[in-house]
Amino acid sequence: EEQVEESGGDVVQRGGSLRLSCAASGFDFSIYSMNWVRQVPGKGLEWVAYISDSASTIYYAESVKGRFTISRDNTESSVFLQMKSLRAEDAAVYHCARGATNGWYGGYYMDVWGKGTPVIVSS
Amino acid sequence: QSVLTQPPSVSGAPGQRVTISCNGTSSSIGAGYDVHWYKKSPGKAPKLLIYVTTNRPSGVPDRFSASKSGTSASLAITGLQAEDEGDYFCQSYDSKFFWVFGGGTKLTVL
C-alpha cells in the first residue's frame, strides 16, 4: 500500500524552531515530487512547500518563504520540513502529500496524503 | 482567506444529488488550469476524489463527477450516502501563488 506518515509535530514557543518528518512506503519515493500542506482546524487547506524528485526544484508559499526549508532524503524515502521563527499563524496540522501531474504545473495535484502531525505555537 | 471560494456548507437527503461550487479567478481556474477535488474526514488523511478536472482515481465511485467552466468548477455527488459526509476541497494552480485550495465545504447528509 502506498502511504506517507508524518511525525515531529509538537508544542513550540513563538519564535522557536521545529523539524517535521514524513516517511514514505509502498512506492518508489525517488521518482515523485513531494509537498507539505497545512490545515488550521476548521479552516481550509494551505499548500506550504514543494520539492521535486531530485530536490533540484523547490517552491514555497509566500507565508513561509525565508522561514521554512523543505528537503528530502531519497535513500531514506523521507521528506522534511524545517520550520524557524514560528508564528501563531503557523499553528496547524501539517500533511505530507505526494505529487502527481498530467504534465505541467497547471495540472499538478496530490494523490497520496498522510493524516498529518500537529504543530502548536505557544506564546 | 482562500484563493478559491467554496460555500461553507451543503446538505442533502440520502439518495439526493448535491453540487459543490469552486470559484476561482482569471489567474487560477480562468487561466485554464486544472481543478482537483479532495475529501477530508476528521482525523483522516485527505483523499483524492477527482483529478485533472474530471477523472476519478480507481476506487472512487461514479456517483462523483466534476466539471469546469470559465473561472469556476463544481463537484456533483449523486445518490447521496451517509458515508459521503465530510469536508470537500477544490485545488488548482494560480500563476501568483502556485497551488491553491478552496476553503472547504462541509457536506451533511440529512
CSV table of N, CA and C in Angstrom, one decimal, chain A residues 35 37 39 42-47 50 59-62 95 101-102 104-111 113-115, chain B residues 2 32-34 36 38 40 43-48 51-52 87 89 91-93 97-104:
chain,number,residue,atom,x,y,z
A,35,ASN,N,5.2,17.3,-1.2
A,35,ASN,CA,4.7,18.6,-0.7
A,35,ASN,C,4.4,18.6,0.8
A,37,VAL,N,1.4,20.4,3.1
A,37,VAL,CA,0.2,21.2,3.1
A,37,VAL,C,-0.3,21.2,4.5
A,39,GLN,N,-3.3,22.6,7.5
A,39,GLN,CA,-4.7,23.0,7.8
A,39,GLN,C,-4.9,23.4,9.2
A,42,GLY,N,-10.7,23.7,11.3
A,42,GLY,CA,-11.8,24.5,11.0
A,42,GLY,C,-11.6,25.4,9.8
A,43,LYS,N,-10.4,25.4,9.2
A,43,LYS,CA,-10.1,26.3,8.1
A,43,LYS,C,-9.8,25.4,6.9
A,44,GLY,N,-9.4,26.1,5.8
A,44,GLY,CA,-9.1,25.4,4.6
A,44,GLY,C,-7.7,24.8,4.5
A,45,LEU,N,-7.4,24.1,3.5
A,45,LEU,CA,-6.0,23.6,3.3
A,45,LEU,C,-5.2,24.7,2.7
A,46,GLU,N,-3.9,24.7,3.1
A,46,GLU,CA,-2.9,25.7,2.5
A,46,GLU,C,-1.7,25.0,2.1
A,47,TRP,N,-1.3,25.0,0.8
A,47,TRP,CA,-0.1,24.5,0.3
A,47,TRP,C,1.1,25.3,0.9
A,50,TYR,N,7.0,22.7,-1.9
A,50,TYR,CA,7.1,21.7,-2.9
A,50,TYR,C,8.6,21.4,-3.1
A,59,TYR,N,9.8,25.1,-4.2
A,59,TYR,CA,9.0,26.3,-4.1
A,59,TYR,C,8.4,26.4,-2.7
A,60,TYR,N,8.1,27.6,-2.3
A,60,TYR,CA,7.4,27.9,-1.0
A,60,TYR,C,6.3,28.8,-1.2
A,61,ALA,N,5.3,28.7,-0.3
A,61,ALA,CA,4.2,29.7,-0.2
A,61,ALA,C,4.9,31.0,0.4
A,62,GLU,N,4.3,32.1,0.0
A,62,GLU,CA,4.9,33.4,0.4
A,62,GLU,C,4.8,33.5,2.0
A,95,HIS,N,0.3,18.2,6.8
A,95,HIS,CA,0.2,17.0,6.0
A,95,HIS,C,1.3,16.9,5.0
A,101,THR,N,1.0,14.7,-11.7
A,101,THR,CA,0.6,15.7,-12.7
A,101,THR,C,0.3,15.1,-14.0
A,102,ASN,N,-0.5,15.8,-14.9
A,102,ASN,CA,-0.7,15.4,-16.2
A,102,ASN,C,0.3,16.1,-17.2
A,104,TRP,N,2.1,19.3,-16.5
A,104,TRP,CA,2.5,20.6,-16.2
A,104,TRP,C,2.1,21.1,-14.8
A,105,TYR,N,2.7,22.2,-14.4
A,105,TYR,CA,2.3,22.7,-13.0
A,105,TYR,C,0.8,23.0,-12.9
A,106,GLY,N,0.2,23.4,-14.0
A,106,GLY,CA,-1.2,23.7,-14.0
A,106,GLY,C,-2.1,22.5,-13.8
A,107,GLY,N,-1.5,21.3,-14.0
A,107,GLY,CA,-2.3,20.1,-13.8
A,107,GLY,C,-1.8,19.3,-12.6
A,108,TYR,N,-1.1,19.9,-11.7
A,108,TYR,CA,-0.5,19.2,-10.6
A,108,TYR,C,-1.4,19.0,-9.5
A,109,TYR,N,-1.4,17.8,-8.9
A,109,TYR,CA,-2.3,17.5,-7.8
A,109,TYR,C,-1.6,16.6,-6.8
A,110,MET,N,-2.2,16.2,-5.7
A,110,MET,CA,-1.6,15.4,-4.7
A,110,MET,C,-2.4,14.2,-4.5
A,111,ASP,N,-1.8,13.0,-4.7
A,111,ASP,CA,-2.6,11.8,-4.7
A,111,ASP,C,-2.4,10.8,-3.5
A,113,TRP,N,-1.8,11.1,0.7
A,113,TRP,CA,-1.6,12.0,1.8
A,113,TRP,C,-1.5,11.3,3.1
A,114,GLY,N,-0.8,11.9,4.1
A,114,GLY,CA,-0.8,11.4,5.4
A,114,GLY,C,-1.8,12.1,6.3
A,115,LYS,N,-2.0,11.5,7.5
A,115,LYS,CA,-3.0,12.0,8.4
A,115,LYS,C,-2.6,13.4,9.0
B,2,SER,N,-9.1,32.1,1.4
B,2,SER,CA,-8.6,31.2,0.4
B,2,SER,C,-8.7,31.8,-1.0
B,32,GLY,N,-7.2,28.4,-17.3
B,32,GLY,CA,-7.2,27.1,-17.9
B,32,GLY,C,-6.5,26.0,-17.1
B,33,TYR,N,-6.2,26.4,-15.9
B,33,TYR,CA,-5.5,25.4,-15.0
B,33,TYR,C,-6.6,24.3,-14.6
B,34,ASP,N,-6.1,23.1,-14.4
B,34,ASP,CA,-7.0,22.0,-14.0
B,34,ASP,C,-7.5,22.2,-12.5
B,36,HIS,N,-8.9,20.0,-9.1
B,36,HIS,CA,-8.9,18.7,-8.4
B,36,HIS,C,-9.7,18.8,-7.2
B,38,TYR,N,-10.8,16.9,-3.3
B,38,TYR,CA,-10.4,16.1,-2.2
B,38,TYR,C,-11.5,16.0,-1.1
B,40,LYS,N,-12.0,15.3,3.0
B,40,LYS,CA,-11.3,15.2,4.3
B,40,LYS,C,-12.3,14.9,5.4
B,43,GLY,N,-9.7,13.6,11.5
B,43,GLY,CA,-8.7,12.6,11.9
B,43,GLY,C,-8.2,11.7,10.8
B,44,LYS,N,-8.6,12.0,9.6
B,44,LYS,CA,-8.1,11.1,8.5
B,44,LYS,C,-7.3,11.9,7.5
B,45,ALA,N,-6.6,11.2,6.7
B,45,ALA,CA,-5.8,11.9,5.6
B,45,ALA,C,-6.8,12.4,4.5
B,46,PRO,N,-6.5,13.5,3.9
B,46,PRO,CA,-7.3,13.9,2.7
B,46,PRO,C,-7.2,12.8,1.7
B,47,LYS,N,-8.3,12.7,0.9
B,47,LYS,CA,-8.4,11.6,-0.1
B,47,LYS,C,-8.7,12.3,-1.4
B,48,LEU,N,-7.9,11.9,-2.5
B,48,LEU,CA,-8.2,12.4,-3.8
B,48,LEU,C,-9.4,11.8,-4.4
B,51,TYR,N,-9.3,14.1,-10.2
B,51,TYR,CA,-8.0,14.8,-10.6
B,51,TYR,C,-8.2,15.3,-12.1
B,52,VAL,N,-7.4,16.3,-12.4
B,52,VAL,CA,-7.4,16.9,-13.8
B,52,VAL,C,-8.9,17.1,-14.2
B,87,ASP,N,-15.7,17.0,4.7
B,87,ASP,CA,-15.3,18.2,4.1
B,87,ASP,C,-14.7,18.0,2.7
B,89,PHE,N,-12.7,19.8,-0.6
B,89,PHE,CA,-11.8,20.9,-1.0
B,89,PHE,C,-11.5,20.8,-2.5
B,91,GLN,N,-8.9,22.2,-5.6
B,91,GLN,CA,-7.5,22.7,-5.6
B,91,GLN,C,-7.2,23.0,-7.1
B,92,SER,N,-6.4,24.0,-7.3
B,92,SER,CA,-6.0,24.4,-8.7
B,92,SER,C,-4.6,25.0,-8.6
B,93,TYR,N,-4.2,25.6,-9.6
B,93,TYR,CA,-2.9,26.3,-9.7
B,93,TYR,C,-3.2,27.8,-10.0
B,97,PHE,N,0.4,32.3,-6.9
B,97,PHE,CA,0.5,31.7,-5.6
B,97,PHE,C,0.9,30.2,-5.7
B,98,PHE,N,1.2,29.7,-6.9
B,98,PHE,CA,1.4,28.3,-7.0
B,98,PHE,C,0.1,27.5,-6.8
B,99,TRP,N,0.2,26.5,-5.9
B,99,TRP,CA,-1.0,25.6,-5.8
B,99,TRP,C,-1.9,26.1,-4.7
B,100,VAL,N,-3.2,26.2,-5.0
B,100,VAL,CA,-4.2,26.8,-4.1
B,100,VAL,C,-5.3,25.9,-3.9
B,101,PHE,N,-5.9,26.1,-2.7
B,101,PHE,CA,-7.1,25.3,-2.3
B,101,PHE,C,-8.3,26.2,-2.0
B,102,GLY,N,-9.4,25.6,-2.0
B,102,GLY,CA,-10.6,26.3,-1.6
B,102,GLY,C,-10.7,26.2,-0.1
B,103,GLY,N,-11.6,27.0,0.5
B,103,GLY,CA,-11.8,27.0,2.0
B,103,GLY,C,-12.5,25.8,2.5
B,104,GLY,N,-13.0,24.9,1.6
B,104,GLY,CA,-13.7,23.7,2.1
B,104,GLY,C,-15.2,23.9,2.2
